[in-house]
Amino acid sequence: MATIFSGIQPTGEVHLGNYMGALRHWVELSKKPEHTSYFSIVDCHAFTIPYDAATFPRAVFDAAVAVLAVGLDERATVFVQSDVPQHTELAWYLGCVAPMGELGRMTQFKEKSEQHKTSVGAGLFTYPILMAADILLYKGTLVPVGHDQLQHLEFARDMARHFNHRFKAEVFPEPKPHHLTLRIKGTDGGEKMSKSRGNTIAMLDTPEQVWKKLKGAFTDPQRLTREIPGRPEVCNIYTMHTVVTPEPALTEVVHNGCTTAKIGCGDCKKLLAESLERDLGPVRARANELRAQPGRVLEILNEGGATCRAKATETMREVKEAAGVFGARSRP
Ligand code: SF4
């Protein structure tokens, strides 16, 4: 048995990097009968950097549509973080046992505070505490994480240990990582797809939009002409093929075609566009259905919120009892 927690920030369109690197794995993990899964639109995390309050509810709705369109709600509880106030409540208790030194070593804080120099709030510094609370509130034991989130997960493990040790109680298990190793580069060859860099292909883009972006996408830089054999192992287009193009076409047509120069990069991209449409066409159709029924989306999120609040109430009772909070037990 494992309890899985993961979240996505509503800070921009869900792109192929998110879909291939994380969302698909979430769905697979949630399908295992021995797993109980919680997936959150982590809106409180988005408040740590400047954002537009007027368009924010729409961003949360769009993120929810994307998560539901890939089918996560079939086995997992999907909810919005701010619908469960115990996340921020637990963050306070954990914050009181969190060593400042550990927070100061977080590389993501250093990077983000550089990026948002003029508006660094304390929330950006204490962000890992809220992330630890997200996981520990559900007694999460398995957390899908990419390389850039490993340090935060290690911090969450430390928080579980610090709290249990400080109050001599076994309230929290130590969550383990489920490593997400696939990284999709930007269409410009940049290390990561990122909306701010304008190098993304959105998960819900139409076939026309996908093709427009794929056409100019970076490939093997040494394949300067059609006659030069390519190196699939360094090519982002091939990495995407490995996710959506099944065998034997992946090896026989794409890999062998590339290394023997039987196919050109244009042919290869056309095949990828077809594979993407086979994979994502149904997801886009489901997203369109959901957008046409916003009431249904809210209903799913409300149900998820209620389930999570019930679980969170149980955990907070244990937390308060351990911490000696007046009123946690019947008062003297
Ligand atoms: S043929 Fe495909 S895999 Fe090979 S370099 Fe071109 S785009 Fe990349």
PDB file of N, CA, C and O in Angstrom, residues 82 96 172 210 300:
ATOM      1  N   SER A  82      -6.416  25.280  -1.837  1.00  0.00           N
ATOM      2  CA  SER A  82      -6.995  26.273  -0.923  1.00  0.00           C
ATOM      3  C   SER A  82      -8.377  25.868  -0.418  1.00  0.00           C
ATOM      4  O   SER A  82      -8.907  26.493   0.504  1.00  0.00           O
ATOM      5  N   CYS A  96       7.207  25.596  12.811  1.00  0.00           N
ATOM      6  CA  CYS A  96       7.757  25.803  14.159  1.00  0.00           C
ATOM      7  C   CYS A  96       8.840  24.780  14.503  1.00  0.00           C
ATOM      8  O   CYS A  96       9.549  24.957  15.490  1.00  0.00           O
ATOM      9  N   PHE A 172       3.834  11.075  11.504  1.00  0.00           N
ATOM     10  CA  PHE A 172       4.042  11.102  10.051  1.00  0.00           C
ATOM     11  C   PHE A 172       4.988  10.009   9.576  1.00  0.00           C
ATOM     12  O   PHE A 172       6.060   9.819  10.158  1.00  0.00           O
ATOM     13  N   VAL A 210       0.112  22.368 -33.054  1.00  0.00           N
ATOM     14  CA  VAL A 210       1.239  21.465 -32.768  1.00  0.00           C
ATOM     15  C   VAL A 210       2.202  21.467 -33.944  1.00  0.00           C
ATOM     16  O   VAL A 210       3.417  21.616 -33.772  1.00  0.00           O
ATOM     17  N   ILE A 300     -16.662  17.883  -9.291  1.00  0.00           N
ATOM     18  CA  ILE A 300     -15.558  16.941  -9.020  1.00  0.00           C
ATOM     19  C   ILE A 300     -14.591  17.555  -8.000  1.00  0.00           C
ATOM     20  O   ILE A 300     -14.159  16.900  -7.048  1.00  0.00           O
TER      21      ILE A 300
END
